[in-house]
Amino acid sequence: MKNKNNYDYLLSDLTKLSGVGKKTMAILKKKKVNNIFDLLWRLPKSYTDRSLTSKINELQVGNIHTIKVIPLKYNFPRIRNLPSRVNCEDETGKIDCIFFNSYEGYIRKILPLNEEVTVSGKISIYKNKYQITNPTYVSKDSAVIEKVHNKYSLTEGISERTYNKIITQILKNLPILNEWHNEKILKLFGNEGWNSSIIKLHDPVNIGNYKSNFYRRLAYDEILSSFLVNSEIRKRIKKIKKVSKNFTKKPYENTISKLNFNLTNDQKNALKYINKDLSSKSKMFRLLQGDVGSGKTIVSLISALNVIESNFQVAFMAPTEILARQHFNLAKQLFPKNIKIKLLSSKSDNLEKKKIVQELKDHKIEIVFGTHAIFQKKIIFSKLGYIIIDEQHKFGVRQRKLLSDKGGKNCDILLMSATPIPRTLTMSIYGDMDVSIIREKPNHRKEIKTYSKLENKINDVINFVKKSIKEGNQIFWVCPLIEESKKLDHQSVIEKYRYLNKLFPNKVGLLHGKIDSKEKEKILNRFLNKEYLVLVSTTIIEVGIDFPNANIIIIENSNKFGLSQLHQLRGRVGRGSKQATCILLFKSNLSNNAKKRINILKNSNDGFKISEEDMKLRGFGDLLGFKQSGIKNFKLADPVHNEDLFLLAEEEIRIIEKENVDIKRYKPLLKLYDQADIINDLI
Ligand code: ADP
Ligand code: MG
């Protein structure tokens, strides 16, 4: 069956396997094993050596032994559900083989009386006598018993024997695929081919051999395939020809003159690249990545001006209403009065909504702000030329591809994300886009001071708050819950609000997701106008909101939040020129891991660095919730331990792009590793 280049076998479903029953198949399906390829990645954890036979007087209870015995007598029960028992012996002692749910005929066949047979299984003791319950192997010929037997972390309902039979069968039928790597790369892995690597991966002598050539080669395969898909998507998008936008310096200069600060060099640089893309003849698909507070909004708004000047419409999408409104207000403030700006809010009345829909159709609106509602089916733009999407780091590659198709060929796309990611992951997560990074923070910023405190020291915190208020500062107070919960022992905003409002009457605002948006806006405005000095809030203040005067943030139950989320929350303060403080509150003594996380936060304000540390602590699977976002979940490759392989793949992609290497060479790799529909469009 060793067909050359026959990867179809690997992609075929489990019915292709012989000797696998419906029950086993159903169990595997439930575990998301859909085809034969999926089975290759569950690795043996340890193995049982059944090659050594023992005498009965050498048996150790609880261990697995293989013994040669002579069956002497059957005891078949009269009553159903009782086990059958076969008395056996060798020259050193006696043992019983116990069978639950086995037919009499079957037992007579495998254990014929007075003939030597080999049995293998776990030894137990019952009424002072050794026994083996449901022996794993029974054979007249001891050579039939496999010498070494892999142990996988098994799914309930599948026996070790069945699973080993499946894997052995697959490895026997494993196709030999044409090598996709070039000689130079292959040499780095000791010329280990894919086929032999897989076989070695399942060889129990290699368990835990992560540094070996075969393991690294397989890890590299995964990385390269994910990078390749992204790189192909990017190439496709760049090939799309569009009507370029015209550029004049005027709108840019007008807007800049209204700002009371200068753009940082990184902001200027990002703007330069965005403008270059907008004025080019190919479609832009760019990510603007920058830590919280690095000033991405202003960059995107300035870039939108030229698009409007070129007689195109712009759609600006934010993840929440509050944020959409804030961006909308900023645009109204900055943009020339003649530009028609609207906010599409889910809370505005139907008449107003209808009017906006019509105006978008008639090109009476030039830039619209809103949540994902701006992409509803009923909304038709007259001439959409630019989509800006804020804080959408949770969009996966597939969602982004849909988005890039959405606006039509003349529509440029800019995504913004304040979630810095480790360098090794940039290509796997954002490889389908061009990336601009703003690393520099506006230069008047001071580092945020971060402290951790036990919750029972609340009086110290309150004293600090009192003092800060006297100095004219404002405070965010973040709790994980809205209302008290019987299940979760976490602080709720409502409870905290009551408590703080007694201490600071009429100076405390309360904000959470269940408050309607008009009310929310009132509350936020009161905070902005310093009527409220403390704002008690759930994490809805996490994303993007900008309050330059708030310089203290207190986070309750902070060990419940991830490192990156804490960094995001902390980024709500320290946007003005005053010294900012972040206090992390905890219920009880911290675990070691929590302590490490706090130290990382205390020692750094650099989101990129924090994300690297976060990854080292947690492993990348958990990082930033990317698991849920459709990001590729590697089976063997690990960005921390295989950093060199990620860099190698990045370098190789550069060469492949530069030398225009035909992607067909990688067809088996892509077919096997990225079984998504996208691949069919690409090769
Ligand atoms: P983010 O990148 O997190 O979206 P914002 O765009 O909300 O950051 O900007 C954060 C704050 O910094 C805003 O108040 C904005 O006006 C201000 N800001 C932006 N660029 C600069 C700059 N170059 N110098 C000073 N302040 C700036
Ligand atoms: Mg922002």
XYZ file of C-alpha atoms in Angstrom, residues 51-402:
352
model
C 8.646 -9.579 26.105
C 9.790 -10.875 29.458
C 7.857 -13.842 30.765
C 7.743 -14.551 34.450
C 7.052 -17.568 36.597
C 4.021 -17.434 38.866
C 6.167 -17.312 41.989
C 7.854 -14.148 40.683
C 4.665 -12.146 40.072
C 4.211 -8.739 41.619
C 0.692 -7.597 42.331
C -0.269 -4.460 40.423
C 2.282 -4.984 37.654
C 1.742 -6.246 34.161
C 3.261 -9.672 33.571
C 3.427 -12.113 30.740
C 3.340 -15.748 31.843
C 3.168 -19.205 30.297
C 0.476 -21.291 32.009
C -1.537 -24.471 31.582
C -5.335 -24.112 31.989
C -6.709 -26.865 34.209
C -10.375 -26.196 34.890
C -13.246 -23.926 33.754
C -15.799 -22.392 36.113
C -18.667 -20.947 34.106
C -21.228 -19.211 36.305
C -24.893 -20.163 36.299
C -25.850 -16.602 37.066
C -25.441 -13.922 34.455
C -23.073 -11.022 35.186
C -20.773 -13.146 37.281
C -17.340 -13.625 35.751
C -16.041 -16.859 34.261
C -12.960 -18.231 35.934
C -10.255 -20.487 34.516
C -7.830 -22.136 36.969
C -4.309 -22.258 35.560
C -0.858 -23.158 36.824
C 2.802 -23.459 35.993
C 5.425 -25.466 37.790
C 5.806 -22.755 40.468
C 2.217 -21.893 41.392
C -1.431 -21.255 40.583
C -3.302 -18.379 38.981
C -6.879 -17.722 37.794
C -7.824 -15.996 34.555
C -11.052 -14.032 35.066
C -13.363 -13.023 32.224
C -16.243 -10.612 32.441
C -18.736 -10.609 29.587
C -17.072 -13.333 27.547
C -18.804 -16.280 25.918
C -18.061 -19.754 27.087
C -17.127 -20.871 23.587
C -14.629 -18.070 23.230
C -12.922 -18.908 26.502
C -12.746 -22.618 25.637
C -11.139 -21.645 22.353
C -8.428 -19.336 23.658
C -7.634 -21.319 26.787
C -7.884 -24.986 25.845
C -7.357 -27.291 28.814
C -3.950 -28.876 29.368
C -2.165 -26.947 26.618
C 0.445 -24.327 27.354
C -0.670 -20.763 26.527
C 0.832 -17.351 27.091
C -1.288 -14.771 28.864
C -0.497 -11.161 29.653
C -2.148 -8.685 31.948
C -2.247 -6.925 35.267
C -1.808 -9.150 38.304
C -4.165 -8.878 41.257
C -4.841 -11.045 44.252
C -8.198 -12.414 45.397
C -8.739 -14.724 48.335
C -5.016 -15.365 48.567
C -4.738 -16.387 44.955
C -3.192 -14.606 41.980
C -5.501 -13.629 39.186
C -5.492 -11.799 35.864
C -8.754 -10.102 34.969
C -9.570 -9.895 31.259
C -6.019 -10.711 30.126
C -4.886 -8.348 27.369
C -3.193 -11.082 25.406
C -3.864 -14.779 25.304
C -2.027 -16.817 22.770
C -0.810 -20.321 22.201
C 2.261 -18.920 20.576
C 4.229 -16.599 22.835
C 5.921 -15.003 19.818
C 2.593 -13.489 18.778
C 2.579 -11.273 21.814
C 4.155 -8.038 20.775
C 7.332 -7.394 22.558
C 6.822 -3.760 23.345
C 3.464 -2.213 23.693
C 2.917 1.556 23.643
C 0.853 3.314 26.213
C -1.061 6.315 24.969
C -3.139 8.562 27.113
C -6.221 6.702 26.161
C -9.702 7.865 25.704
C -12.144 6.068 27.898
C -13.667 3.128 26.137
C -10.700 2.263 23.950
C -8.363 -0.433 25.130
C -4.627 -0.208 24.925
C -4.627 -3.199 22.653
C -7.128 -1.746 20.183
C -5.350 1.548 20.076
C -1.985 -0.062 19.477
C -3.498 -2.132 16.713
C -4.758 1.037 15.039
C -1.462 2.862 15.289
C 0.576 -0.128 14.113
C -1.704 -0.432 11.139
C -1.349 3.219 10.238
C 2.407 3.176 10.564
C 2.544 0.131 8.324
C 0.495 1.896 5.661
C 2.166 5.243 6.050
C 2.710 6.669 2.566
C 6.101 7.869 1.458
C 5.600 11.446 0.394
C 7.773 13.421 -1.971
C 10.073 15.585 0.091
C 8.858 19.190 0.193
C 11.865 20.742 1.876
C 14.916 21.713 -0.109
C 18.294 20.115 0.508
C 19.563 22.919 2.672
C 16.659 22.716 5.103
C 16.601 18.946 5.077
C 20.243 18.818 6.001
C 19.516 20.859 9.131
C 17.370 17.946 10.276
C 19.911 15.250 9.469
C 18.056 14.449 6.224
C 15.212 12.932 8.179
C 12.211 12.383 5.894
C 8.594 12.861 6.940
C 7.739 9.187 6.861
C 10.672 8.009 8.948
C 10.124 10.901 11.351
C 6.568 9.797 12.048
C 7.679 6.237 12.635
C 10.325 7.406 15.054
C 7.783 9.626 16.776
C 5.810 6.525 17.731
C 8.792 4.426 18.647
C 8.746 4.117 22.434
C 12.505 4.368 22.704
C 12.160 7.948 21.477
C 9.660 9.171 24.045
C 10.504 12.692 25.139
C 13.229 13.077 22.538
C 12.261 16.649 21.697
C 15.677 17.706 20.496
C 16.065 14.919 17.973
C 16.087 15.568 14.237
C 12.843 13.737 13.574
C 10.945 15.702 16.213
C 12.308 19.056 15.122
C 11.620 18.292 11.490
C 7.996 17.542 12.253
C 7.682 20.688 14.361
C 9.197 22.696 11.535
C 6.722 21.186 9.055
C 3.865 22.549 11.124
C 5.349 26.001 11.425
C 6.221 26.294 7.774
C 2.824 25.156 6.615
C 1.036 27.766 8.701
C 3.404 30.499 7.540
C 2.992 29.407 3.935
C -0.777 29.652 4.014
C -0.573 33.132 5.457
C 2.036 34.207 2.986
C -0.075 32.929 0.081
C -3.140 34.801 1.312
C -1.082 37.963 1.595
C 0.277 37.524 -1.930
C -3.236 36.995 -3.283
C -4.545 40.130 -1.622
C -1.640 42.182 -2.883
C -2.334 41.091 -6.419
C -5.776 42.691 -6.264
C -5.677 45.868 -8.310
C -7.599 48.858 -7.083
C -8.223 52.488 -7.891
C -5.584 54.323 -5.885
C -6.421 57.171 -3.542
C -5.148 60.658 -4.340
C -2.973 62.375 -1.844
C -2.523 65.987 -0.978
C -0.705 67.256 2.054
C -3.482 69.624 3.105
C -5.814 67.503 5.209
C -2.863 66.035 7.011
C -1.358 69.388 7.876
C -4.702 70.889 8.871
C -5.370 68.127 11.329
C -1.884 68.017 12.758
C -2.078 71.733 13.477
C -5.140 71.097 15.659
C -3.269 68.675 17.903
C -1.531 69.911 20.994
C 1.278 67.381 20.546
C 3.671 66.137 17.907
C 3.378 62.684 16.458
C 6.058 60.266 17.624
C 8.481 58.926 15.049
C 6.799 55.540 15.111
C 3.426 57.172 14.488
C 4.849 59.136 11.566
C 6.430 56.012 10.180
C 3.248 53.991 10.445
C 1.340 56.766 8.733
C 3.896 56.852 5.945
C 3.427 53.155 5.204
C -0.347 53.342 5.407
C -0.431 56.303 3.065
C 1.898 54.561 0.666
C -0.455 51.575 0.589
C -3.542 53.744 0.158
C -2.032 55.637 -2.760
C -0.748 52.470 -4.421
C -2.596 50.425 -6.988
C -2.855 47.296 -4.871
C -5.220 46.650 -2.041
C -3.960 47.376 1.451
C -4.288 44.718 4.123
C -2.320 46.056 7.033
C -2.168 45.627 10.774
C -1.249 48.527 12.991
C 0.046 47.024 16.173
C 0.929 49.162 19.137
C 0.842 48.902 22.863
C -2.005 50.516 24.805
C -1.761 54.278 24.649
C 0.723 54.374 21.815
C -1.625 56.593 19.798
C -3.019 54.441 17.032
C -6.382 56.219 16.765
C -4.946 59.481 15.583
C -2.835 57.698 12.973
C -5.859 55.905 11.556
C -8.029 59.027 11.523
C -5.434 61.061 9.698
C -5.064 58.318 7.124
C -8.840 58.307 6.603
C -8.855 61.966 5.610
C -7.131 61.406 2.322
C -9.503 58.617 1.450
C -12.437 60.963 1.985
C -10.674 63.622 -0.089
C -10.420 61.046 -2.856
C -14.188 60.772 -2.818
C -14.426 57.399 -1.099
C -16.346 56.457 2.043
C -14.738 55.168 5.220
C -16.128 52.657 7.738
C -14.603 52.691 11.211
C -15.518 49.725 13.343
C -14.889 49.482 17.091
C -15.573 46.537 19.414
C -17.898 48.465 21.750
C -20.391 51.311 21.485
C -18.483 53.410 23.969
C -15.336 53.187 21.971
C -17.083 53.854 18.677
C -18.556 56.974 20.242
C -15.225 58.146 21.547
C -13.598 57.791 18.133
C -16.588 59.512 16.557
C -16.276 62.447 18.953
C -12.561 62.747 18.256
C -13.173 62.776 14.526
C -15.813 65.490 14.872
C -13.358 67.553 16.833
C -10.444 67.088 14.442
C -11.918 66.812 10.986
C -12.825 69.821 8.845
C -16.446 70.843 9.333
C -17.457 69.989 5.784
C -16.778 66.280 6.249
C -19.959 64.315 6.920
C -19.488 62.108 9.956
C -22.075 59.806 11.546
C -22.285 57.324 14.362
C -24.414 54.245 13.842
C -25.471 53.203 17.296
C -27.621 50.206 18.114
C -29.413 52.461 20.571
C -30.389 55.191 18.155
C -34.070 55.090 17.124
C -35.291 53.408 13.977
C -35.918 56.611 12.106
C -32.387 57.771 12.718
C -31.025 54.377 11.695
C -33.032 54.355 8.500
C -31.759 57.787 7.699
C -28.152 56.684 8.141
C -28.689 53.636 5.943
C -30.088 55.868 3.213
C -27.332 58.426 3.558
C -24.653 55.773 3.274
C -26.289 54.560 0.095
C -26.418 58.105 -1.293
C -22.864 58.939 -0.283
C -24.156 61.655 2.033
C -22.059 60.200 4.817
C -18.326 60.140 4.263
C -17.176 58.385 7.394
C -19.298 56.221 9.654
C -18.398 54.931 13.113
C -20.002 51.965 14.800
C -19.686 48.435 16.076
C -19.951 45.384 13.819
C -23.455 46.692 13.090
C -21.936 48.784 10.307
C -21.427 45.591 8.338
C -24.987 44.324 8.471
C -26.404 43.104 5.203
C -28.877 45.963 4.850
C -26.098 48.504 4.930
C -24.885 49.325 1.481
C -22.164 51.840 0.904
C -22.181 53.948 -2.201
C -18.413 53.882 -2.575
C -16.596 52.248 0.299
C -12.858 52.762 0.016
C -11.447 52.093 3.465
C -12.317 49.923 6.436
C -10.630 50.623 9.770
C -11.104 48.073 12.495
C -10.064 48.865 16.020
C -9.012 46.351 18.658
C -9.807 43.261 16.727
C -6.969 41.039 17.770
C -9.440 38.236 18.188
C -10.194 38.016 14.489
C -8.640 34.857 13.091
C -7.089 34.427 9.656
C -10.311 33.129 8.189
C -12.443 35.962 9.526
C -9.916 38.419 8.180
C -9.951 36.832 4.769
C -13.737 37.215 4.695
